[in-house]
């Protein structure tokens, strides 16, 4: 556990010891690693996406490895909000770091209902609205493409949820700036990006798509250059803070996102390779601050944009 | 802060020996993993770059708590295992674990029947050695493609084990499938109390079917592609009957050993 | 050089000995490898993108390696169409395989003018219209996003160019099916996809974007799952043949694209690693046909779609 | 079909010796590359996975056509070179080449001055050995950070070469930069006929400046990130003055050796 004041932040009301977030879907409900890894190594943990009703998820195989990447098609398997409230919520205080609830629905009403239920819960420090999951037929990504839809959905959630509101974007929107602005103007406090890229692998022997769901979401180092660019473009479009993610596996990677304009960064796939990734990145950030003689990492947020006049 | 267990282990590779064509026996200095039991696995980083990106689950093939050592038996079957097989004695391996629930009931006094297909023998060998040491009765059936693709007899005899081996081409033991051997055995007068099996999915499906119709309880070690290995990603699920309902269960955390009665071989 | 009738094809009028195309921008004007590699190992060679006027291209650095990927920001450096006609065109007959001219412009008029000039030239077997280059400010990708613009541009080119017309798409279009249909209905004979994905890398020491152009295009194995998915979706949307590309580095990779619906495949980045890639992939395809007892590779085109009922 | 030259070479690594901290000397069996000249390079695949994806250009450090062998000198400076450095004698390396135009005028009888910064000595060492063998006059100036980061004197003496060495920390030879040495030398009465230089860009810029004001022709070996290495991708360009116009030229195909007069050090 690292408590270095140079790394602490207040992300739209979420008090974090450091700018690292465990990315949604990659850390369960916060407890799968707890017998080995202290959750307080994270600034916050984004929980697995929750829906109103329990979801069984997609048929296996759900995972395929690709060059420097991982395709997943979990399909938002989760026990539903009622189970969450009853069984998981009470445990969240034991985490020792803020928990961010990640929600997904099949309609604007679903999102609103979920957000209303989460409003005011002390155990949930923020809500992340997933409008960018490539693995569910209805819901998910179809919401995140069109600025008007985004504005409507985020506006609906904003009406019922008063805490820190994070909207998670994908790259499927051709124009990331337009979607980012729509989310901002509808009341989002923070944007997180990027979700996985839709991809697929075909098994040349069975001559069928390898994943049970046909397509999946690509994460990991393979998508990092695309993700850094997305953060760069979103930072140009909006003035609310950003959470950058996509292939982060080292302090150097995290710094790229920070320099591009991210106030915090999330780490997903890299946990599977290195469960002590949060600690290592934090140590790396400290070393970088030491080397460069900086007083707080926030001096770096968007610094590459300033250097290039935000071109 | 409560004390946490170690998850990440840098282990010295003491030896890497090819004991059958494409089968590499690793001996590792791993004091913190040496308490693991048969059926548990480690999650091995096979290379050092981002390709291959993910770790590979590998069963603990043998563990010696007194010596602080474990063994892995790796059969080359793709990019990751091929990369692992190239590691040399003196190098450090990067392991996570021990993960998963091992075979239950291994300390029962009634006879157990261990049924292995190919590299599926890795965890069952460990189970056999344990029962052998404890003086508990067991039989060990093993099937493979051909003689060259199986460890030699001496490998087993060195541990006082003598598996009954069949091969698909008849180049060692009888010709046929290990499930045929099992079928015959279960048709016999004296049934084993319990079956433990590990091998390819079609074999396990057949083992489950045979055990069920013989009324013998069976535990299966399942395979699945994994990302996290700890239950966090929900990537490795299989269909399992839970109280009459079919639900997904994680091979890494809820398994890899499952009650054969419950496993659905639908995919 | 491989002449196996099981691999030969007629791609909308382009007679190819095998379904492998050297991807545009990765094989110069066809001659950079000629002292070592017989061009006839390729079914066709797509030439470096040409514009009306010569272009100096982007300032260096133009290349950055990323995990399993390559970011490039060449910026369409090329000597212009006049030089092409005078100096390069006469040489193309010596290649021994069909040459595909790849054109890019800053306006619909540019494209039309270029296509008109290329119409009827015996040395150019087809024209590939690049509306998806992420590395040029005006032109390139901005044309490829919106179905209406695509339809207009392709229609204009179609009016003046009577030979085989290939339209090259990117993924920036949120809805690849819509863009593909627009190109088809405007008269494209073939679609090729995908072009590179826009990405960037930040140098954490200088705290500036690493590439001289800030962003670049991501190619190589990293993008393969996304590219296979794009071909899959385009095959669902249109009935004209497709050229699939993005990270192909082996026969297995090529087969994924073919099974997803590509009639031919292009190889770019992999040439840099393995200049004999065409020969190796062709041999691999032959071996696959042998193993599976197939009479022609075209039996495989889209086979994975049929297996899954085009879901 | 006309006969084509070989581009891809699988070469046996005969020896990998660390001759200075992080500097690995490779001896390779490479009959088809052994005719290459100083300043030419090979394009080396450092690993076998897709990460790192690209090859790395490495100068031919020495070539012996009679023995059919070449040498490379690789200094670890990032992921690719680090991976390469781990390769062991007996392994095969995957090379493309030979690529690029070498140093011109190496057979001139008038004295040449070779100026190397750090690993930039790799091709100049080859040039020096060639001139030495041919009995042609030359001087060899070399700069480095410190003694430990440069090959020992014996390394050069074994080939009958005695470079004049300076280090930034003064731990070997004089303290200072190799360009200061060059400046002094060019101020002397008898000027060399020609300068050849290889090293980091700021050093080369200074070398070009010094040579220009002394009126001595200079050739520089430039570095750039490469993808193809053959001129096809246009990725490796640098700004060069061509007939009064600034144009991009490819380091891999038009270089890596350029007339120092023409190179623009604008980036
Ligand atoms: C609990 C558990 C314990 C295990 N214990 C052992 C053990 O003790 N010893 C051992 O050797 N192995 C063991 N395994 C299996 C081992 O983890 C696998 O062999 C390994 O995951 C395969 O990895 P690879 O990198 O060699 O092959 P990969 O390159 O991942 O390929 C594995 C197989 O999947 C297929 N495949 C790969 N990618 C694709 C694709 N995109 N499309 C279609 N098919 C594909 C290939 O045909 C190949 O045969 C265990 C597995 C589990 C789950
Ligand atoms: C013609 C030619 C001849 C050469 N000859 C030799 C030789 O004989 N011996 C030799 O040792 N080397 C030689 N080199 C250099 C060698 O090719 C480089 O050292 C190599 O390309 C660096 O590769 P790497 O994988 O070690 O480092 P990389 O990991 O590619 O990094 C190289 C450097 O670039 C920087 N860098 C890498 N990625 C980024 C990024 N994304 N953003 C910002 N900076 C980054 C790093 O700081 C690092 O120092 C030659 C180069 C050329 C062009
Ligand atoms: C197995 C897996 C499951 C995921 N599940 C979710 C999810 O439920 N909700 C969500 O918003 N993002 C989900 N994601 C996306 C990640 O949160 C993250 O945006 C993406 O993986 C990119 O980051 P990475 O490259 O660090 O993994 C999931 C990713 C993976 C790999
Ligand atoms: C260095 C480089 C230059 C390229 N130039 C062009 C170009 O001029 N025109 C074009 O249509 N595509 C161009 N491309 C894109 C490729 O043709 C291809 O679509 C892309 O690289 C994906 O394939 P790959 O992963 O096999 O490289 C270029 C790609 C690279 C790497
Ligand atoms: S591998 Fe992640 S849940 Fe099993
Ligand atoms: S590296 Fe491709 S042109 Fe020089």
CSV table of N, CA, C and O in Angstrom, one decimal, chain A residues 1 25-28 31-40 48 56-70 74 77 210 219-221 269 272-276, chain B residues 1-8 43 45 50-56 79 94 96-99 225-239 248-250 253 267:
chain,number,residue,atom,x,y,z
A,1,UNK,N,0.8,-1.2,0.0
A,1,UNK,CA,0.0,0.0,0.0
A,1,UNK,C,0.9,1.2,0.0
A,1,UNK,O,1.8,1.4,0.8
A,25,UNK,N,-14.6,-5.3,-14.9
A,25,UNK,CA,-14.7,-6.6,-15.5
A,25,UNK,C,-13.4,-7.4,-15.3
A,25,UNK,O,-13.4,-8.6,-15.7
A,26,UNK,N,-12.4,-6.8,-14.8
A,26,UNK,CA,-11.1,-7.5,-14.7
A,26,UNK,C,-10.7,-7.7,-13.2
A,26,UNK,O,-9.7,-8.2,-12.9
A,27,UNK,N,-11.6,-7.3,-12.3
A,27,UNK,CA,-11.3,-7.4,-10.9
A,27,UNK,C,-12.5,-7.9,-10.1
A,27,UNK,O,-12.6,-7.7,-8.9
A,28,UNK,N,-13.5,-8.5,-10.8
A,28,UNK,CA,-14.7,-9.1,-10.2
A,28,UNK,C,-15.4,-8.0,-9.4
A,28,UNK,O,-15.5,-6.8,-9.9
A,31,UNK,N,-13.0,-8.7,-4.8
A,31,UNK,CA,-12.5,-9.7,-3.8
A,31,UNK,C,-11.7,-10.9,-4.3
A,31,UNK,O,-11.2,-11.7,-3.6
A,32,UNK,N,-11.7,-11.0,-5.6
A,32,UNK,CA,-11.0,-12.2,-6.2
A,32,UNK,C,-9.5,-12.3,-5.9
A,32,UNK,O,-9.0,-13.4,-5.8
A,33,UNK,N,-8.9,-11.1,-5.8
A,33,UNK,CA,-7.5,-11.1,-5.6
A,33,UNK,C,-7.1,-10.9,-4.1
A,33,UNK,O,-6.0,-10.7,-3.7
A,34,UNK,N,-8.2,-10.8,-3.2
A,34,UNK,CA,-7.9,-10.2,-1.9
A,34,UNK,C,-7.1,-11.0,-1.0
A,34,UNK,O,-6.4,-10.5,-0.1
A,35,UNK,N,-7.0,-12.4,-1.2
A,35,UNK,CA,-6.1,-13.1,-0.4
A,35,UNK,C,-4.7,-12.9,-0.7
A,35,UNK,O,-3.8,-13.3,0.1
A,36,UNK,N,-4.4,-12.3,-1.8
A,36,UNK,CA,-3.0,-12.0,-2.2
A,36,UNK,C,-2.6,-10.6,-2.3
A,36,UNK,O,-1.5,-10.2,-2.1
A,37,UNK,N,-3.6,-9.8,-2.8
A,37,UNK,CA,-3.3,-8.4,-3.1
A,37,UNK,C,-4.1,-7.4,-2.3
A,37,UNK,O,-5.3,-7.6,-2.2
A,38,UNK,N,-3.5,-6.5,-1.6
A,38,UNK,CA,-4.2,-5.5,-0.8
A,38,UNK,C,-4.9,-4.5,-1.7
A,38,UNK,O,-4.3,-3.9,-2.5
A,39,UNK,N,-6.2,-4.5,-1.6
A,39,UNK,CA,-7.0,-3.6,-2.5
A,39,UNK,C,-6.6,-2.1,-2.4
A,39,UNK,O,-6.7,-1.3,-3.3
A,40,UNK,N,-6.0,-1.8,-1.3
A,40,UNK,CA,-5.5,-0.4,-1.1
A,40,UNK,C,-4.3,0.0,-2.0
A,40,UNK,O,-3.9,1.1,-2.0
A,48,UNK,N,-17.3,-5.3,-11.6
A,48,UNK,CA,-17.8,-5.9,-12.8
A,48,UNK,C,-19.2,-5.3,-13.1
A,48,UNK,O,-19.9,-4.9,-12.2
A,56,UNK,N,-26.6,-14.6,-17.4
A,56,UNK,CA,-25.7,-15.8,-17.4
A,56,UNK,C,-24.5,-15.6,-18.2
A,56,UNK,O,-23.4,-16.2,-17.9
A,57,UNK,N,-24.5,-14.6,-19.1
A,57,UNK,CA,-23.3,-14.4,-19.9
A,57,UNK,C,-23.3,-15.2,-21.2
A,57,UNK,O,-24.3,-16.0,-21.4
A,58,UNK,N,-22.3,-15.1,-21.9
A,58,UNK,CA,-22.2,-15.8,-23.2
A,58,UNK,C,-21.7,-17.2,-23.1
A,58,UNK,O,-21.0,-17.5,-22.1
A,59,UNK,N,-22.0,-18.0,-24.1
A,59,UNK,CA,-21.5,-19.4,-24.1
A,59,UNK,C,-20.0,-19.4,-24.3
A,59,UNK,O,-19.5,-18.5,-25.0
A,60,UNK,N,-19.3,-20.4,-23.7
A,60,UNK,CA,-17.8,-20.5,-23.9
A,60,UNK,C,-17.6,-21.0,-25.3
A,60,UNK,O,-18.5,-21.6,-25.9
A,61,UNK,N,-16.4,-20.9,-25.9
A,61,UNK,CA,-15.2,-20.2,-25.3
A,61,UNK,C,-15.5,-18.7,-25.2
A,61,UNK,O,-16.1,-18.1,-26.2
A,62,UNK,N,-15.0,-18.1,-24.1
A,62,UNK,CA,-15.2,-16.7,-24.0
A,62,UNK,C,-13.9,-15.9,-24.2
A,62,UNK,O,-14.0,-14.7,-24.1
A,63,UNK,N,-12.8,-16.6,-24.2
A,63,UNK,CA,-11.5,-15.9,-24.3
A,63,UNK,C,-10.8,-16.4,-25.5
A,63,UNK,O,-10.8,-17.6,-25.9
A,64,UNK,N,-10.1,-15.5,-26.2
A,64,UNK,CA,-9.1,-15.9,-27.2
A,64,UNK,C,-7.9,-15.0,-27.1
A,64,UNK,O,-8.1,-13.8,-27.1
A,65,UNK,N,-6.8,-15.5,-27.2
A,65,UNK,CA,-5.6,-14.7,-27.1
A,65,UNK,C,-5.2,-14.3,-28.5
A,65,UNK,O,-5.4,-15.1,-29.5
A,66,UNK,N,-4.8,-13.1,-28.7
A,66,UNK,CA,-4.4,-12.6,-30.0
A,66,UNK,C,-3.1,-11.9,-29.9
A,66,UNK,O,-2.6,-11.7,-28.7
A,67,UNK,N,-2.4,-11.5,-30.9
A,67,UNK,CA,-1.0,-10.9,-30.7
A,67,UNK,C,-1.1,-9.7,-29.8
A,67,UNK,O,-1.7,-8.7,-30.1
A,68,UNK,N,-0.5,-9.8,-28.7
A,68,UNK,CA,-0.4,-8.8,-27.7
A,68,UNK,C,-1.8,-8.3,-27.2
A,68,UNK,O,-2.0,-7.2,-26.6
A,69,UNK,N,-2.8,-9.1,-27.4
A,69,UNK,CA,-4.2,-8.8,-27.0
A,69,UNK,C,-5.0,-9.9,-26.5
A,69,UNK,O,-4.6,-11.1,-26.6
A,70,UNK,N,-6.1,-9.6,-26.0
A,70,UNK,CA,-7.0,-10.6,-25.4
A,70,UNK,C,-8.4,-10.2,-26.0
A,70,UNK,O,-8.9,-9.1,-25.8
A,74,UNK,N,-17.4,-12.1,-22.4
A,74,UNK,CA,-18.0,-12.6,-21.2
A,74,UNK,C,-19.5,-12.4,-21.3
A,74,UNK,O,-20.3,-13.2,-20.9
A,77,UNK,N,-21.9,-11.4,-17.7
A,77,UNK,CA,-22.3,-12.3,-16.7
A,77,UNK,C,-22.3,-11.6,-15.3
A,77,UNK,O,-21.2,-11.0,-14.9
A,210,UNK,N,-14.2,-18.6,-33.4
A,210,UNK,CA,-13.7,-19.3,-32.3
A,210,UNK,C,-14.5,-19.0,-31.0
A,210,UNK,O,-14.8,-19.9,-30.2
A,219,UNK,N,-8.7,-6.2,-25.8
A,219,UNK,CA,-8.1,-5.4,-24.8
A,219,UNK,C,-6.6,-5.8,-24.8
A,219,UNK,O,-6.1,-6.6,-25.6
A,220,UNK,N,-5.9,-5.1,-24.0
A,220,UNK,CA,-4.4,-5.4,-23.8
A,220,UNK,C,-3.5,-4.5,-24.6
A,220,UNK,O,-4.0,-3.6,-25.3
A,221,UNK,N,-2.2,-4.7,-24.5
A,221,UNK,CA,-1.2,-3.8,-25.2
A,221,UNK,C,-1.5,-3.5,-26.6
A,221,UNK,O,-1.1,-2.5,-27.1
A,269,UNK,N,-6.5,-5.9,-18.4
A,269,UNK,CA,-5.9,-7.1,-18.8
A,269,UNK,C,-4.5,-7.4,-18.1
A,269,UNK,O,-4.2,-8.5,-17.8
A,272,UNK,N,-4.0,-9.8,-15.2
A,272,UNK,CA,-4.0,-11.3,-15.4
A,272,UNK,C,-2.6,-11.8,-15.6
A,272,UNK,O,-2.3,-12.9,-15.3
A,273,UNK,N,-1.7,-10.9,-16.0
A,273,UNK,CA,-0.3,-11.2,-16.2
A,273,UNK,C,0.4,-10.9,-14.9
A,273,UNK,O,1.3,-11.7,-14.5
A,274,UNK,N,0.1,-9.8,-14.3
A,274,UNK,CA,0.9,-9.4,-13.2
A,274,UNK,C,-0.1,-8.8,-12.1
A,274,UNK,O,-0.4,-7.6,-12.1
A,275,UNK,N,-0.4,-9.6,-11.1
A,275,UNK,CA,-1.4,-9.2,-10.1
A,275,UNK,C,-0.9,-8.0,-9.2
A,275,UNK,O,-1.7,-7.4,-8.6
A,276,UNK,N,0.4,-7.8,-9.2
A,276,UNK,CA,0.9,-6.7,-8.4
A,276,UNK,C,1.2,-5.5,-9.3
A,276,UNK,O,2.0,-4.6,-9.0
B,1,UNK,N,-3.2,-4.0,8.3
B,1,UNK,CA,-3.3,-4.8,7.1
B,1,UNK,C,-3.0,-6.2,7.4
B,1,UNK,O,-2.0,-6.6,8.0
B,2,UNK,N,-3.9,-7.1,7.1
B,2,UNK,CA,-3.7,-8.5,7.4
B,2,UNK,C,-2.7,-9.1,6.4
B,2,UNK,O,-2.6,-8.7,5.3
B,3,UNK,N,-2.0,-10.1,6.9
B,3,UNK,CA,-1.0,-10.7,6.1
B,3,UNK,C,-1.6,-11.4,4.9
B,3,UNK,O,-2.5,-12.2,5.0
B,4,UNK,N,-1.0,-11.3,3.8
B,4,UNK,CA,-1.6,-11.9,2.6
B,4,UNK,C,-0.6,-13.0,2.1
B,4,UNK,O,0.6,-12.9,2.3
B,5,UNK,N,-1.2,-13.9,1.4
B,5,UNK,CA,-0.4,-15.0,0.8
B,5,UNK,C,0.3,-14.5,-0.4
B,5,UNK,O,-0.1,-13.5,-1.0
B,6,UNK,N,1.4,-15.2,-0.7
B,6,UNK,CA,2.1,-14.8,-1.9
B,6,UNK,C,1.3,-15.3,-3.1
B,6,UNK,O,0.8,-16.5,-3.2
B,7,UNK,N,1.2,-14.5,-4.2
B,7,UNK,CA,0.6,-15.0,-5.4
B,7,UNK,C,1.6,-15.1,-6.5
B,7,UNK,O,1.6,-16.0,-7.3
B,8,UNK,N,2.7,-14.3,-6.5
B,8,UNK,CA,3.7,-14.3,-7.6
B,8,UNK,C,4.9,-14.9,-7.1
B,8,UNK,O,5.4,-14.6,-6.0
B,43,UNK,N,-0.1,-20.8,-12.6
B,43,UNK,CA,-0.4,-20.0,-13.8
B,43,UNK,C,1.0,-19.5,-14.3
B,43,UNK,O,1.6,-18.7,-13.6
B,45,UNK,N,3.9,-17.9,-16.7
B,45,UNK,CA,4.3,-16.9,-17.7
B,45,UNK,C,5.3,-17.6,-18.6
B,45,UNK,O,6.3,-18.0,-18.2
B,50,UNK,N,4.9,-9.4,-24.8
B,50,UNK,CA,3.4,-9.4,-24.8
B,50,UNK,C,2.8,-10.4,-25.7
B,50,UNK,O,1.6,-10.4,-25.9
B,51,UNK,N,3.6,-11.2,-26.4
B,51,UNK,CA,3.1,-12.2,-27.3
B,51,UNK,C,3.9,-13.5,-27.1
B,51,UNK,O,5.0,-13.5,-27.5
B,52,UNK,N,3.3,-14.5,-26.5
B,52,UNK,CA,1.9,-14.6,-26.0
B,52,UNK,C,1.7,-13.8,-24.8
B,52,UNK,O,2.6,-13.6,-24.0
B,53,UNK,N,0.5,-13.2,-24.7
B,53,UNK,CA,0.2,-12.3,-23.7
B,53,UNK,C,-0.1,-13.0,-22.4
B,53,UNK,O,0.3,-12.5,-21.3
B,54,UNK,N,-0.9,-14.0,-22.5
B,54,UNK,CA,-1.5,-14.6,-21.2
B,54,UNK,C,-0.6,-15.7,-20.7
B,54,UNK,O,0.2,-16.3,-21.4
B,55,UNK,N,-0.9,-15.9,-19.4
B,55,UNK,CA,-0.2,-17.1,-18.7
B,55,UNK,C,-0.9,-18.4,-19.2
B,55,UNK,O,-1.9,-18.3,-19.8
B,56,UNK,N,-0.3,-19.5,-18.8
B,56,UNK,CA,-0.9,-20.8,-19.1
B,56,UNK,C,-1.0,-21.6,-17.9
B,56,UNK,O,-0.1,-21.6,-17.0
B,79,UNK,N,1.8,-22.3,-29.0
B,79,UNK,CA,2.8,-21.3,-28.9
B,79,UNK,C,3.4,-21.2,-27.4
B,79,UNK,O,4.6,-21.1,-27.2
B,94,UNK,N,8.3,-17.5,-13.9
B,94,UNK,CA,7.4,-16.6,-13.2
B,94,UNK,C,6.0,-17.3,-13.1
B,94,UNK,O,5.4,-17.6,-14.1
B,96,UNK,N,2.3,-17.9,-10.9
B,96,UNK,CA,1.3,-17.5,-9.9
B,96,UNK,C,0.6,-18.8,-9.4
B,96,UNK,O,0.5,-19.8,-10.1
B,97,UNK,N,0.2,-18.7,-8.1
B,97,UNK,CA,-0.5,-19.8,-7.6
B,97,UNK,C,-0.1,-20.1,-6.1
B,97,UNK,O,0.5,-19.2,-5.5
B,98,UNK,N,-0.5,-21.2,-5.6
B,98,UNK,CA,-1.3,-22.3,-6.3
B,98,UNK,C,-2.7,-21.9,-6.4
B,98,UNK,O,-3.3,-21.3,-5.5
B,99,UNK,N,-3.3,-22.3,-7.5
B,99,UNK,CA,-4.7,-21.9,-7.8
B,99,UNK,C,-5.6,-23.2,-7.8
B,99,UNK,O,-5.1,-24.3,-8.2
B,225,UNK,N,-9.8,-22.2,-21.4
B,225,UNK,CA,-8.8,-21.1,-21.6
B,225,UNK,C,-9.0,-20.2,-20.4
B,225,UNK,O,-10.1,-19.8,-20.1
B,226,UNK,N,-7.9,-19.7,-19.9
B,226,UNK,CA,-8.0,-18.8,-18.8
B,226,UNK,C,-7.3,-17.5,-19.0
B,226,UNK,O,-6.3,-17.4,-19.8
B,227,UNK,N,-7.8,-16.5,-18.4
B,227,UNK,CA,-7.0,-15.2,-18.4
B,227,UNK,C,-6.5,-15.0,-17.0
B,227,UNK,O,-5.3,-15.1,-16.7
B,228,UNK,N,-7.3,-14.7,-16.0
B,228,UNK,CA,-6.8,-14.4,-14.7
B,228,UNK,C,-6.4,-15.6,-13.8
B,228,UNK,O,-5.4,-15.5,-13.1
B,229,UNK,N,-7.1,-16.7,-13.9
B,229,UNK,CA,-6.8,-17.8,-13.0
B,229,UNK,C,-7.3,-17.8,-11.6
B,229,UNK,O,-7.2,-18.7,-10.9
B,230,UNK,N,-7.9,-16.6,-11.2
B,230,UNK,CA,-8.4,-16.5,-9.8
B,230,UNK,C,-9.9,-16.3,-9.7
B,230,UNK,O,-10.4,-16.1,-8.6
B,231,UNK,N,-10.6,-16.2,-10.8
B,231,UNK,CA,-12.0,-16.1,-10.7
B,231,UNK,C,-12.5,-14.7,-11.0
B,231,UNK,O,-13.7,-14.4,-10.9
B,232,UNK,N,-11.6,-13.8,-11.4
B,232,UNK,CA,-12.0,-12.4,-11.5
B,232,UNK,C,-12.6,-12.0,-12.9
B,232,UNK,O,-13.4,-11.1,-13.0
B,233,UNK,N,-12.2,-12.8,-13.9
B,233,UNK,CA,-12.6,-12.3,-15.3
B,233,UNK,C,-13.8,-13.1,-15.9
B,233,UNK,O,-14.4,-12.6,-16.9
B,234,UNK,N,-14.2,-14.2,-15.3
B,234,UNK,CA,-15.3,-15.0,-15.7
B,234,UNK,C,-15.1,-15.5,-17.2
B,234,UNK,O,-16.0,-15.8,-17.9
B,235,UNK,N,-13.8,-15.7,-17.5
B,235,UNK,CA,-13.5,-16.1,-18.9
B,235,UNK,C,-13.5,-17.6,-19.1
B,235,UNK,O,-13.7,-18.1,-20.2
B,236,UNK,N,-13.4,-18.4,-18.0
B,236,UNK,CA,-13.1,-19.8,-18.1
B,236,UNK,C,-14.2,-20.7,-17.8
B,236,UNK,O,-14.0,-21.9,-17.5
B,237,UNK,N,-15.4,-20.2,-17.9
B,237,UNK,CA,-16.6,-20.9,-17.4
B,237,UNK,C,-17.0,-22.2,-18.2
B,237,UNK,O,-16.7,-22.2,-19.4
B,238,UNK,N,-17.6,-23.1,-17.5
B,238,UNK,CA,-18.2,-24.3,-18.1
B,238,UNK,C,-19.6,-24.4,-17.5
B,238,UNK,O,-19.9,-23.9,-16.5
B,239,UNK,N,-20.4,-25.1,-18.2
B,239,UNK,CA,-21.8,-25.4,-17.8
B,239,UNK,C,-21.8,-26.5,-16.7
B,239,UNK,O,-21.3,-27.6,-17.0
B,248,UNK,N,-23.1,-21.4,-15.1
B,248,UNK,CA,-21.7,-21.3,-15.5
B,248,UNK,C,-20.9,-21.3,-14.2
B,248,UNK,O,-21.2,-20.7,-13.2
B,249,UNK,N,-19.9,-22.1,-14.2
B,249,UNK,CA,-18.9,-22.1,-13.1
B,249,UNK,C,-17.5,-21.9,-13.6
B,249,UNK,O,-17.2,-22.4,-14.7
B,250,UNK,N,-16.7,-21.2,-12.9
B,250,UNK,CA,-15.3,-20.9,-13.3
B,250,UNK,C,-14.4,-22.1,-13.1
B,250,UNK,O,-14.3,-22.6,-11.9
B,253,UNK,N,-11.5,-21.1,-10.4
B,253,UNK,CA,-11.7,-20.9,-9.0
B,253,UNK,C,-12.7,-22.0,-8.4
B,253,UNK,O,-12.5,-22.5,-7.3
B,267,UNK,N,-20.9,-28.1,-24.9
B,267,UNK,CA,-20.0,-27.6,-26.0
B,267,UNK,C,-18.9,-28.5,-26.3
B,267,UNK,O,-18.0,-28.6,-25.5
